Short mmCIF file of C-alpha atoms and ligand atoms in Angstrom, two decimals:
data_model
loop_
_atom_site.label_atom_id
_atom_site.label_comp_id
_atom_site.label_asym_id
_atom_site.label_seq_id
_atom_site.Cartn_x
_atom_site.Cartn_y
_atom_site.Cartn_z
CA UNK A 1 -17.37 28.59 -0.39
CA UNK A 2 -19.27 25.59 1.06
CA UNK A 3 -17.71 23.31 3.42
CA UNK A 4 -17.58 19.54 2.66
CA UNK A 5 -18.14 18.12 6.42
CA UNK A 6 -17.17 14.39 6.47
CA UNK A 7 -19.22 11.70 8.37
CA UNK A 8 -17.93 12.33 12.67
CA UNK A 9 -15.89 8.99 12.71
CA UNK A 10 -14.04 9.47 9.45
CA UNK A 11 -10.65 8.32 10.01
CA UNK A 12 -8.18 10.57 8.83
CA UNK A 13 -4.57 9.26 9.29
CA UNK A 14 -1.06 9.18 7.35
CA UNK A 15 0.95 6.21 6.06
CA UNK A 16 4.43 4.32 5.92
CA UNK A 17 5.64 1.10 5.29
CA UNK A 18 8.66 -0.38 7.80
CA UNK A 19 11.25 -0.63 4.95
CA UNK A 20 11.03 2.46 3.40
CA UNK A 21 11.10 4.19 7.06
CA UNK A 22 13.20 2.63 9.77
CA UNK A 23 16.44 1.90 8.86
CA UNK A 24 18.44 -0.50 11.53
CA UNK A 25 18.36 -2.94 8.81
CA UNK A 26 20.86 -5.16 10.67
CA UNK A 27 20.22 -4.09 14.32
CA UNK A 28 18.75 -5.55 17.44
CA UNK A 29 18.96 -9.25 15.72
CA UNK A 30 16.16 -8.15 12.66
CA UNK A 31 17.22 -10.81 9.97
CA UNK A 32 17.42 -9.58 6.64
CA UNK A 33 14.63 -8.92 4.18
CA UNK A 34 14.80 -9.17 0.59
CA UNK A 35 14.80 -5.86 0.56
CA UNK A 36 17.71 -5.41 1.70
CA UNK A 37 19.25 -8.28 -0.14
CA UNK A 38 17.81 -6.22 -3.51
CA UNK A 39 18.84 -2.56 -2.56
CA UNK A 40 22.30 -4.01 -1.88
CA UNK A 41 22.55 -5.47 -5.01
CA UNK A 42 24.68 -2.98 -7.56
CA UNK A 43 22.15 -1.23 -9.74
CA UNK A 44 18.90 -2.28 -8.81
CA UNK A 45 18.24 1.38 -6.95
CA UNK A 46 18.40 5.03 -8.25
CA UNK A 47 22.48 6.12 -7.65
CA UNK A 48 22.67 2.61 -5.65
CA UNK A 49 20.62 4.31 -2.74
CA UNK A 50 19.37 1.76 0.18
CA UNK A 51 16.94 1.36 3.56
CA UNK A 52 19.57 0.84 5.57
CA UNK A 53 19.12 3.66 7.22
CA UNK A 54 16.30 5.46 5.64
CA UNK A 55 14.45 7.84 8.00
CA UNK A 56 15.78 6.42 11.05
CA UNK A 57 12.37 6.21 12.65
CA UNK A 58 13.75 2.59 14.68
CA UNK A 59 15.26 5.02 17.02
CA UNK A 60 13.33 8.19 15.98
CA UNK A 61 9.77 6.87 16.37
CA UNK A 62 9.27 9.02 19.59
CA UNK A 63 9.74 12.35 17.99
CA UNK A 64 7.93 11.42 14.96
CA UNK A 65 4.53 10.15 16.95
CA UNK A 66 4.79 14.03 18.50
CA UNK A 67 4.54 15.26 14.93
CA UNK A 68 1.82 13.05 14.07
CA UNK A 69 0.22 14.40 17.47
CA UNK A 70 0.90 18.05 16.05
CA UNK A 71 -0.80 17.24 13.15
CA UNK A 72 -3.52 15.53 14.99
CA UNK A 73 -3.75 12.70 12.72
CA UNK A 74 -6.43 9.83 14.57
CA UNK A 75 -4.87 7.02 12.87
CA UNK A 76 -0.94 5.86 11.35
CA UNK A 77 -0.96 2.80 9.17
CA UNK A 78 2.37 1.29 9.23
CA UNK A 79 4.10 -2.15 8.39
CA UNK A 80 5.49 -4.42 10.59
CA UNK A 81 9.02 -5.90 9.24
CA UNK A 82 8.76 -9.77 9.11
CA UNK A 83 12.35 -10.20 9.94
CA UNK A 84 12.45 -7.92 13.03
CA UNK A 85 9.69 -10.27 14.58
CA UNK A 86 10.98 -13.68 12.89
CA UNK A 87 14.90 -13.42 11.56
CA UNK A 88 14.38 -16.15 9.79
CA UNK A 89 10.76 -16.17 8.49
CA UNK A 90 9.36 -18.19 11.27
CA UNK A 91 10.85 -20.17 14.37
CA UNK A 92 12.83 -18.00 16.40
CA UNK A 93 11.69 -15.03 17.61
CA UNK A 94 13.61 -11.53 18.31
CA UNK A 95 12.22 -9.79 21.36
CA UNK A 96 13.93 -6.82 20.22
CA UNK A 97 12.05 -6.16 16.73
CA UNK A 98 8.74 -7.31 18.78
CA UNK A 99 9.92 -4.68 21.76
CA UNK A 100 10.07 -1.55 19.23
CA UNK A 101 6.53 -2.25 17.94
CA UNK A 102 5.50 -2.26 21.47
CA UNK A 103 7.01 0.61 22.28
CA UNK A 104 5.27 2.67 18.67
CA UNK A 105 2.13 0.85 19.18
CA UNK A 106 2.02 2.37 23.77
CA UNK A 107 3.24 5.90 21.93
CA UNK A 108 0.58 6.26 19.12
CA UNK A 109 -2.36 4.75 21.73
CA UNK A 110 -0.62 7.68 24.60
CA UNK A 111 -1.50 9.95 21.89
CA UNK A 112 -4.94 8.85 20.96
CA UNK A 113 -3.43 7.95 17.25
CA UNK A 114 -5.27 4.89 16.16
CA UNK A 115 -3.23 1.89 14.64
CA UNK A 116 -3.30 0.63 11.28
CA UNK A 117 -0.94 -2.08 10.82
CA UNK A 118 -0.10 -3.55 7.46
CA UNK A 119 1.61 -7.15 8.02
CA UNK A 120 3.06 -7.03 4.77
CA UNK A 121 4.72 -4.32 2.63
CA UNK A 122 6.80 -6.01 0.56
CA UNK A 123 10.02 -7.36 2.99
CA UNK A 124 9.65 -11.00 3.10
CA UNK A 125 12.32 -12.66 5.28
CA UNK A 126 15.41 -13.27 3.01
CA UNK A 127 15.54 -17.05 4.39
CA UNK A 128 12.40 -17.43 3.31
CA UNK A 129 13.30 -16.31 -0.05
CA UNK A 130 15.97 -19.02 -0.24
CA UNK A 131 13.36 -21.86 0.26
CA UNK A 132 11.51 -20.16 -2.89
CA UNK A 133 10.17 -17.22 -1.18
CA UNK A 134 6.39 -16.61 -2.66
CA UNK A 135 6.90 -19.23 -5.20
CA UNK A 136 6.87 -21.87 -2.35
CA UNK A 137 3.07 -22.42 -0.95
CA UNK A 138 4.82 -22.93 2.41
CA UNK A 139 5.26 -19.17 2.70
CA UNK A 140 1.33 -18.70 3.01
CA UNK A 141 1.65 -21.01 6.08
CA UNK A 142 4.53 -19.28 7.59
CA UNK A 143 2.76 -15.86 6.58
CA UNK A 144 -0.17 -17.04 8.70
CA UNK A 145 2.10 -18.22 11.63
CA UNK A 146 3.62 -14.35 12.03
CA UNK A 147 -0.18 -13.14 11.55
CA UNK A 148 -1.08 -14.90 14.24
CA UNK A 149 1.94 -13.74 16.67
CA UNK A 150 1.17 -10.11 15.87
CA UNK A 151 -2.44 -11.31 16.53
CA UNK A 152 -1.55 -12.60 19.60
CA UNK A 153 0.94 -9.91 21.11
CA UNK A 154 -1.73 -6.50 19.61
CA UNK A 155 -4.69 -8.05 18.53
CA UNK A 156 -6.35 -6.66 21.49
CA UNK A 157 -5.02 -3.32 20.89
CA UNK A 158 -4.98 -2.47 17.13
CA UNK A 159 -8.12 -2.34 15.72
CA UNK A 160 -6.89 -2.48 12.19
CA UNK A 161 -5.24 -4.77 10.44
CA UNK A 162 -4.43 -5.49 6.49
CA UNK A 163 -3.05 -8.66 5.83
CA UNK A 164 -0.98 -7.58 2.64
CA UNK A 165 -0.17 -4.49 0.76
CA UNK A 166 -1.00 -4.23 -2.77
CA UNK A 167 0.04 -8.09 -4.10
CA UNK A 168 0.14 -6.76 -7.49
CA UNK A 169 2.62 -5.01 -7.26
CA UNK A 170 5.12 -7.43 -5.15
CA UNK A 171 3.91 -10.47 -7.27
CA UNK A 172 4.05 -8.53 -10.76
CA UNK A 173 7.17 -6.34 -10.00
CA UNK A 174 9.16 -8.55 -8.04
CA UNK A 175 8.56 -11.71 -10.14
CA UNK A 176 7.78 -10.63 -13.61
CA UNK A 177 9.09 -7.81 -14.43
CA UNK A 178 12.23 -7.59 -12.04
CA UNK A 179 11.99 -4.29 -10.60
CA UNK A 180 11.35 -4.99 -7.16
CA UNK A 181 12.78 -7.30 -4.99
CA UNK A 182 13.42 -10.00 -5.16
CA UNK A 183 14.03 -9.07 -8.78
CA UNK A 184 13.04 -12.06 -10.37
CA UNK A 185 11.87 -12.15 -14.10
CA UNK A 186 9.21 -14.72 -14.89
CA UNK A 187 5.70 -14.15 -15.90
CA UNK A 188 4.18 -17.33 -14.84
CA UNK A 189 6.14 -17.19 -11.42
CA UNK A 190 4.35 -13.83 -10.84
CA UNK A 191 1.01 -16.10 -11.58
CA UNK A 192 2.11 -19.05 -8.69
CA UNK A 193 3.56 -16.14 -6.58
CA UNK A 194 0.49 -13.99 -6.68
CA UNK A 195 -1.95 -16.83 -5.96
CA UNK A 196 0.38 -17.94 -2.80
CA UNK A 197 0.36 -14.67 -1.52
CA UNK A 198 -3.55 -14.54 -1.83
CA UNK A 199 -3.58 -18.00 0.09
CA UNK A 200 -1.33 -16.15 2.86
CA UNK A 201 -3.53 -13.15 3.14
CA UNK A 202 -7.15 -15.87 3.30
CA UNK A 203 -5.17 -17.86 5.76
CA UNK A 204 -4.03 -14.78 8.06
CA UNK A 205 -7.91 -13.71 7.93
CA UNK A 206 -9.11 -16.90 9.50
CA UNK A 207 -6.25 -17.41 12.18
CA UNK A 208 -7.87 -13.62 13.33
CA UNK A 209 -11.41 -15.03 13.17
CA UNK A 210 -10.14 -17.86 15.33
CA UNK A 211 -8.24 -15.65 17.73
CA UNK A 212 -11.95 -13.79 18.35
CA UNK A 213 -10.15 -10.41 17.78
CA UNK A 214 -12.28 -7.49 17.93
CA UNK A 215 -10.91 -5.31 15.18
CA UNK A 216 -11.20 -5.58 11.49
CA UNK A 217 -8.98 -6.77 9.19
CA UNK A 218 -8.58 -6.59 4.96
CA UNK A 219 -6.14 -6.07 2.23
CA UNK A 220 -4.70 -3.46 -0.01
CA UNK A 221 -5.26 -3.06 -3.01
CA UNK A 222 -3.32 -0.72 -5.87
CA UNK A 223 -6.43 0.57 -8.22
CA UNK A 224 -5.58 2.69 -11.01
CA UNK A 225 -9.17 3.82 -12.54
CA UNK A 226 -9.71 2.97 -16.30
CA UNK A 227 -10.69 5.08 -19.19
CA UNK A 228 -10.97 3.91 -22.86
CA UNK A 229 -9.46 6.36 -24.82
CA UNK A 230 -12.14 6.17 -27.24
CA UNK A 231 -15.67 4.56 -27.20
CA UNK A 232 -14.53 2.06 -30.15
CA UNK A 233 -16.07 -0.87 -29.15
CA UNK A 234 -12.40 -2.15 -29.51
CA UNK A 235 -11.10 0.13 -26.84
CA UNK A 236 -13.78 -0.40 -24.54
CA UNK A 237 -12.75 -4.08 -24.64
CA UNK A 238 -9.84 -3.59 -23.99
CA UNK A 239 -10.38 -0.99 -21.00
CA UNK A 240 -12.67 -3.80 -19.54
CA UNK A 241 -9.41 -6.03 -19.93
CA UNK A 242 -6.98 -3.51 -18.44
CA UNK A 243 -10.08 -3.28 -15.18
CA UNK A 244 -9.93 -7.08 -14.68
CA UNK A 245 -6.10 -7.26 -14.71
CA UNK A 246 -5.09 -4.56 -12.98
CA UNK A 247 -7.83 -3.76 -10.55
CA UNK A 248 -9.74 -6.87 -10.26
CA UNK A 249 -7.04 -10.15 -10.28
CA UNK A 250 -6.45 -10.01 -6.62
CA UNK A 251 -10.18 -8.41 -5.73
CA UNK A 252 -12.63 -10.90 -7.62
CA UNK A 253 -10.39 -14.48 -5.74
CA UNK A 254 -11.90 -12.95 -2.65
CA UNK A 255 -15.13 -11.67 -3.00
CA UNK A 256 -16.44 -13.97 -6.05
CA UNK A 257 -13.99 -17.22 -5.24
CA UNK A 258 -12.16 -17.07 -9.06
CA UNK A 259 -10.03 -14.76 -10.58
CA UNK A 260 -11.10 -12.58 -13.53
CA UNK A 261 -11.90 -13.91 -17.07
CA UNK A 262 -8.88 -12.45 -18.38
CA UNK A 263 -6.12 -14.10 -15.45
CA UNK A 264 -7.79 -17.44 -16.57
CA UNK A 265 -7.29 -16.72 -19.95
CA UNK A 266 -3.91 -15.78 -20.10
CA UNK A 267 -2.95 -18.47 -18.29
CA UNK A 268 -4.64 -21.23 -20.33
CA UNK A 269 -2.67 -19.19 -23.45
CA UNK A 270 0.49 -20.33 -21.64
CA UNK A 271 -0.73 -23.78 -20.76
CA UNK A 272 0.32 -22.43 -16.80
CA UNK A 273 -3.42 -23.09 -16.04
CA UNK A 274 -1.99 -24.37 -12.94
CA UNK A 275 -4.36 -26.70 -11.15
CA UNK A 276 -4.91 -24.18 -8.10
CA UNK A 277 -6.83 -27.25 -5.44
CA UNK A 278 -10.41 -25.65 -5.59
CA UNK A 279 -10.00 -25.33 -1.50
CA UNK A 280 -7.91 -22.41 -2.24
CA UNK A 281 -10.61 -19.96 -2.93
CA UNK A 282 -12.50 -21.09 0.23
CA UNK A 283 -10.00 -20.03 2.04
CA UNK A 284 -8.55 -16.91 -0.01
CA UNK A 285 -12.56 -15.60 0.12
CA UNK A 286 -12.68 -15.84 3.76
CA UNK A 287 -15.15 -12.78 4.75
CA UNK A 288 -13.10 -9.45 5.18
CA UNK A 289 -14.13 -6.06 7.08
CA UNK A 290 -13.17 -3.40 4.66
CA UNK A 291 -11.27 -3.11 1.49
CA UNK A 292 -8.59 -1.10 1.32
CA UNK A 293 -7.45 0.81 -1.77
CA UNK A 294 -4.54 3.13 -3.18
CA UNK A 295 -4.67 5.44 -5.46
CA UNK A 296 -2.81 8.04 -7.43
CA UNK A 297 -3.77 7.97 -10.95
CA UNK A 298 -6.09 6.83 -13.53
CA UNK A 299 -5.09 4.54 -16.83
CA UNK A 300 -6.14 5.65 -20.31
CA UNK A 301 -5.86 2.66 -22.37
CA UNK A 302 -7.00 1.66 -26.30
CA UNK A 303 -6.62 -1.11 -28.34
CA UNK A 304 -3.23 -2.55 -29.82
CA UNK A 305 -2.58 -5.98 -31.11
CA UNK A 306 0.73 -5.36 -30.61
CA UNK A 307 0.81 -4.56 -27.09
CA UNK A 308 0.35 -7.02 -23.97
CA UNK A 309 -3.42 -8.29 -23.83
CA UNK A 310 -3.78 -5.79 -26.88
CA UNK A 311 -3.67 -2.99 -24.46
CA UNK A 312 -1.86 0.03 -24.74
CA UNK A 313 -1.74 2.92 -22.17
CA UNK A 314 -2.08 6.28 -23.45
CA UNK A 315 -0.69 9.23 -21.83
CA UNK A 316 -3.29 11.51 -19.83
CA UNK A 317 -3.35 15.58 -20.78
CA UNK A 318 -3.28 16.84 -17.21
CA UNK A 319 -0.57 17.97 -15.05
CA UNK A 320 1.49 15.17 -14.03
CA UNK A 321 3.73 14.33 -10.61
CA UNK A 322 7.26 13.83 -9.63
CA UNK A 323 6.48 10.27 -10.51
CA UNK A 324 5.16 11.22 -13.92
CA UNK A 325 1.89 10.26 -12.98
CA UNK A 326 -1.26 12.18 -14.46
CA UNK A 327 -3.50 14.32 -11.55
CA UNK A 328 -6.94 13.28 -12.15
CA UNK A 329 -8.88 13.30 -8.87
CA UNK A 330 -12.13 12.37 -10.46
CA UNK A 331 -10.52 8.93 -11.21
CA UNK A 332 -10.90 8.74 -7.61
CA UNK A 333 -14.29 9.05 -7.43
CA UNK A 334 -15.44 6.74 -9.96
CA UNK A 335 -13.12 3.87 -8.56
CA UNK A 336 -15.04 4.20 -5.30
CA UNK A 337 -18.17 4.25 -6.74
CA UNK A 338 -17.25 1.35 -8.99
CA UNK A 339 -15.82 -0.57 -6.38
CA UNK A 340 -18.60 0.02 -3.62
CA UNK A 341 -21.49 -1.37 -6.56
CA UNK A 342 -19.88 -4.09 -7.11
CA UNK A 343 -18.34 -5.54 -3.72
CA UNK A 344 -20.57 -3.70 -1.15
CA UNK A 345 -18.11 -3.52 1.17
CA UNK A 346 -16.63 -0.57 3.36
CA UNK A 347 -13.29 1.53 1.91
CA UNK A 348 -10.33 3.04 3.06
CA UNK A 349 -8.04 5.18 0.93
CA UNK A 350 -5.10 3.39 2.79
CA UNK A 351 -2.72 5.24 0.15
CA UNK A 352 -3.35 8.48 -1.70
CA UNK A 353 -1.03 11.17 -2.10
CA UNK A 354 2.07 12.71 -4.47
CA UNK A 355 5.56 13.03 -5.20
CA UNK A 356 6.68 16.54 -5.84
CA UNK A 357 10.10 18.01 -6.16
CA UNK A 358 9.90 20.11 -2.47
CA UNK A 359 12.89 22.60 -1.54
CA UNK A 360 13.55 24.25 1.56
CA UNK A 361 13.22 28.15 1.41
CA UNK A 362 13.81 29.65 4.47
CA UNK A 363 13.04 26.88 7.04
CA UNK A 364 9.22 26.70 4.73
CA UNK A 365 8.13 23.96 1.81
CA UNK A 366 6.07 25.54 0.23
CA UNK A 367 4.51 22.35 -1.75
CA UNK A 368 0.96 24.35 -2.95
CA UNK A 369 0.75 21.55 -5.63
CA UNK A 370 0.67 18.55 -2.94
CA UNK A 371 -1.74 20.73 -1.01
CA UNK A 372 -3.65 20.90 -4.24
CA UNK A 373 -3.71 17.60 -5.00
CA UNK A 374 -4.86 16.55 -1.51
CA UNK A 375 -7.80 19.44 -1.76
CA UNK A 376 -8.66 17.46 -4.80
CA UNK A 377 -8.92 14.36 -4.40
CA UNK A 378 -10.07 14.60 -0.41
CA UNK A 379 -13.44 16.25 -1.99
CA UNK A 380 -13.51 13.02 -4.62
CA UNK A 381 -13.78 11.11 -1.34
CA UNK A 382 -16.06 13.48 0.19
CA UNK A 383 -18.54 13.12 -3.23
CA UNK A 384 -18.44 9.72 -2.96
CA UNK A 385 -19.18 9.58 0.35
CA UNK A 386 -22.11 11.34 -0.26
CA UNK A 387 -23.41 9.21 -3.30
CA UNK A 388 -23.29 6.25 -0.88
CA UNK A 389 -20.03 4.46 -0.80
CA UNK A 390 -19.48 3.59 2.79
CA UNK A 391 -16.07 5.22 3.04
CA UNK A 392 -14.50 5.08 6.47
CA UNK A 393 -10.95 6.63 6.40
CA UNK A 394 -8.71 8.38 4.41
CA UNK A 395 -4.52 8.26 4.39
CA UNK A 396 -2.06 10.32 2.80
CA UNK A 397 0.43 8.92 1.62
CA UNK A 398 3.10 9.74 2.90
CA UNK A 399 3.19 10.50 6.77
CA UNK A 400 6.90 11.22 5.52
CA UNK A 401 9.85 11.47 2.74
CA UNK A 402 10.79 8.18 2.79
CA UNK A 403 12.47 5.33 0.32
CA UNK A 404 10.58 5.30 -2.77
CA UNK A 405 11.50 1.31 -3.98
CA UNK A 406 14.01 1.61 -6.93
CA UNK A 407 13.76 5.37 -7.21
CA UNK A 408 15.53 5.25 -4.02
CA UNK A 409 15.30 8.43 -2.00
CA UNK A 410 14.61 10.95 -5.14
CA UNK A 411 10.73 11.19 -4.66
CA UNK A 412 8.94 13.20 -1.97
CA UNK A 413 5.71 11.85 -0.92
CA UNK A 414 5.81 13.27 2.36
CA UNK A 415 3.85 15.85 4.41
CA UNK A 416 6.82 15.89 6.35
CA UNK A 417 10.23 16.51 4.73
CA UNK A 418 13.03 14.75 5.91
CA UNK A 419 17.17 16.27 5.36
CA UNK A 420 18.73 12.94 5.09
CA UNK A 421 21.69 14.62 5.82
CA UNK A 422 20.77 15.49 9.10
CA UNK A 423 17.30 13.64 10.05
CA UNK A 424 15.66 16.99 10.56
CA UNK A 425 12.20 16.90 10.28
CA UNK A 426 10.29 19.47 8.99
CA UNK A 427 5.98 20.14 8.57
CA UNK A 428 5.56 21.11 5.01
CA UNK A 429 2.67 23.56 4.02
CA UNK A 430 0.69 21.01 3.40
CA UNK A 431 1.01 19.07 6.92
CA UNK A 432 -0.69 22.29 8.28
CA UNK A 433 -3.18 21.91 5.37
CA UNK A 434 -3.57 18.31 6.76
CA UNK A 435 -3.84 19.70 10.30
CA UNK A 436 -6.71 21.63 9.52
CA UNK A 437 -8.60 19.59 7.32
CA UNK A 438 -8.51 16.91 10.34
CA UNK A 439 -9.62 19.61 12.96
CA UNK A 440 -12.96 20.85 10.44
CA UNK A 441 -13.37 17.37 9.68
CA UNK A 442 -13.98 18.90 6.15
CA UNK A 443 -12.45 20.77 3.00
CA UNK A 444 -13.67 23.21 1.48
CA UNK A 445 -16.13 22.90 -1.64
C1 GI1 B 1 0.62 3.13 -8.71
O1 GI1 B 1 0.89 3.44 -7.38
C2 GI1 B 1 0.79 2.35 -6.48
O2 GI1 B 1 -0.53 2.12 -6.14
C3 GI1 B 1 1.60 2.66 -5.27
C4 GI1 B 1 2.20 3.85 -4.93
N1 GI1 B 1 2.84 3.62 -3.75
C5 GI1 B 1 2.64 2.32 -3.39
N2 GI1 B 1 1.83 1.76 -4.30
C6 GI1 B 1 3.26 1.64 -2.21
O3 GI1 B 1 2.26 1.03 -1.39
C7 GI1 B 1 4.13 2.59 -1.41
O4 GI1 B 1 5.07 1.81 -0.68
C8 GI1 B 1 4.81 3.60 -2.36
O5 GI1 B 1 5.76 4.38 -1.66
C9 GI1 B 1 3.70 4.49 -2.94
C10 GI1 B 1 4.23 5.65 -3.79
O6 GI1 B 1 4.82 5.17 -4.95
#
């Protein structure tokens, strides 16, 4: 069987996000996030789980850089909380939250791990919130005024840096549909919300051009690959519709300085064709180094005119996860490929990766379907690689079990279990798959 060698400076790393890992929600003067505000709140979170304490890794980060040393991963992309840097947003700072990032950031570079921070996974600063949170255009300002602290205090030693993770999700689930935090339902605040938080992320991009950094920075994007499910000209409309919205809304702003076709459209249907000041897109399209995208899944969609932008999704035939989501690696590839034509600009997978329902059997988890997946989808990236798309890393998500958002802790992503009973860690199967993927720089054909 052929081996699929990857490019020598492929980066192959893991990833986390601070709320679904740390814990110490409360401690060492971190201010609350709205996060924790949501998980809190009765019956927003599978069995009324919460981050409070999550993996522990504020006071377990030592051990768990060793295991990402065992693994050998060369990079860890991880968030920074907001409120353990500024309690309340912006203003005062806690030398605390900014001392543990100091102290992960001296670990991973002791163990040659490359950083990846992500300055924004979803835990705005609950005092922010309660001055309108993304809905406010002031939060883009404050957003850029933490971006440029974290600039300031690691910009010399991180070399990568993504301004937000996946907007989508945190405009369209946390202000339309209500099922993240801050659990807010209303459509055309997801609109204002997701065009301040594209604002933020332009404005973050040119406080590091200013700052003369010497890394690269981007965003994160969620991209879910889209398939008519037949080649009606009616559902290949409305496959080109499903694209736009749910790949393209916060990709176009940036590279082509306007949102998609369809974003305009549905606004204008809702007379919310707010008058965004043309400035915005000179700053939102400030010039980024890479693009980062995550994905799990692919979206089969046909026409329905009684369905949401007369799209409906259709259910895929494949095996599916723990998450219910359909395996189909070669979605994968063709988002890369699609992607790379029409931006031209480099890739990470900054998330890919699956939830699977691991148990322990004699100290061993055995999770031969994550392992497959990863074989899978690693030689997607590996195709695409060599068809031309200038692909530069590659994380799994997850590094570890962590707090899957409303499903609370009942989803395994992890390559590393965690017993939340104890904090035990322990290197699944497919960590050593990991391992040795990293060390052949390659999978096998
Ligand atoms: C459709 O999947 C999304 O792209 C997506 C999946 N995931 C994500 N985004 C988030 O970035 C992570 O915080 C989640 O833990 C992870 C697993 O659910």
């Amino acid at each position: 069987m052929a081996k699929l060698v990857f490019p020598k400076e492929f980066l192959w790393g893991a990833a986390t996000a601070s709320y679904q890992i740390e814990g110490a929600w409360n401690e060492d003067g971190k201010g609350e996030s709205i996060w924790d505000r949501f998980a809190h709140t009765p019956g927003t979170i599978y069995e009324n789980q919460n981050g409070d304490i999550a993996c522990d890794h504020y006071h377990r980060y030592e051990e768990d850089v060793e295991l990402m040393a065992e693994i050998g991963l060369k990079a860890y992309r991880f968030s920074i909380s907001w409120p353990r840097i500024f309690p309340e947003g912006r203003g005062k700072l806690n030398p605390k939250g900014v001392y543990f990032y100091e102290k992960l950031i001296d670990k991973l570079l002791e163990k040659n791990i490359k950083p990846a921070i992500t300055l924004y996974h979803w835990d705005l600063p609950q005092a922010l919130e309660d001055k309108g949170g993304w809905l406010n255009r002031d939060t883009a300002k404050y957003f850029s005024e933490y971006a440029n602290f974290m600039f300031y205090k690691f910009g010399d030693v991180v070399p990568i840096w993504i301004t937000l993770n996946e907007p989508f999700v945190s405009a369209f689930l946390g202000y339309a549909w209500g099922w993240h935090a801050p659990g807010k339902k209303d459509m055309k605040g997801a609109f204002v919300a997701g065009h301040n938080m594209l604002l933020a992320h332009g404005l973050a991009v040119q406080a590091y051009r200013d700052g003369g950094y010497k890394g690269n920075i981007g965003i994160t994007i969620n991209v879910a690959t889209v398939y008519p499910e037949t080649n009606s000209e009616e559902d290949l409309k409305a496959a080109e519709k499903q694209d736009a919205f749910g790949n393209r809304w916060f990709i176009d702003p940036i590279f082509k300085r306007k949102y998609p076709e369809i974003i305009w459209r549905i606004l204008e249907e809702n007379n919310w064709s707010f008058v965004f000041p043309a400035s915005d897109f000179d700053i939102i399209s400030s010039p980024i180094d890479f693009m980062g995208i995550n994905y799990y899944t692919r979206n089969i969609v046909a026409y329905d005119k009684n369905s949401h932008l007369g799209v409906k999704r259709v259910e895929g035939p494949n095996e599916h996860t723990d998450m219910g989501w359909e395996v189909y690696p070669d979605g994968l590839y063709d988002i890369l490929i699609q992607l790379y034509r029409d931006y031209k600009i480099p890739i990470y997978i900054t998330e890919n990766g699956a939830a699977y329902n691991d148990t322990v059997e004699d100290g061993r988890i055995r999770d031969i379907n994550r392992i497959n997946y990863l074989k899978e989808h690693i030689k997607r990236a590996y195709f695409a690689i060599r068809d031309g798309v200038d692909l530069r890393g590659y994380f799994v998500w997850s590094l570890m079990d962590n707090f899957e958002w409303a499903h609370g802790y009942s989803k395994r992503f992890g390559i590393i279990y965690v017993d939340y009973n104890t904090q035990k860690r322990i290197l699944k199967d497919s960590a050593y798959f990991y391992k040795k993927i990293i060390e052949e720089n390659g999978v096998d054909g």
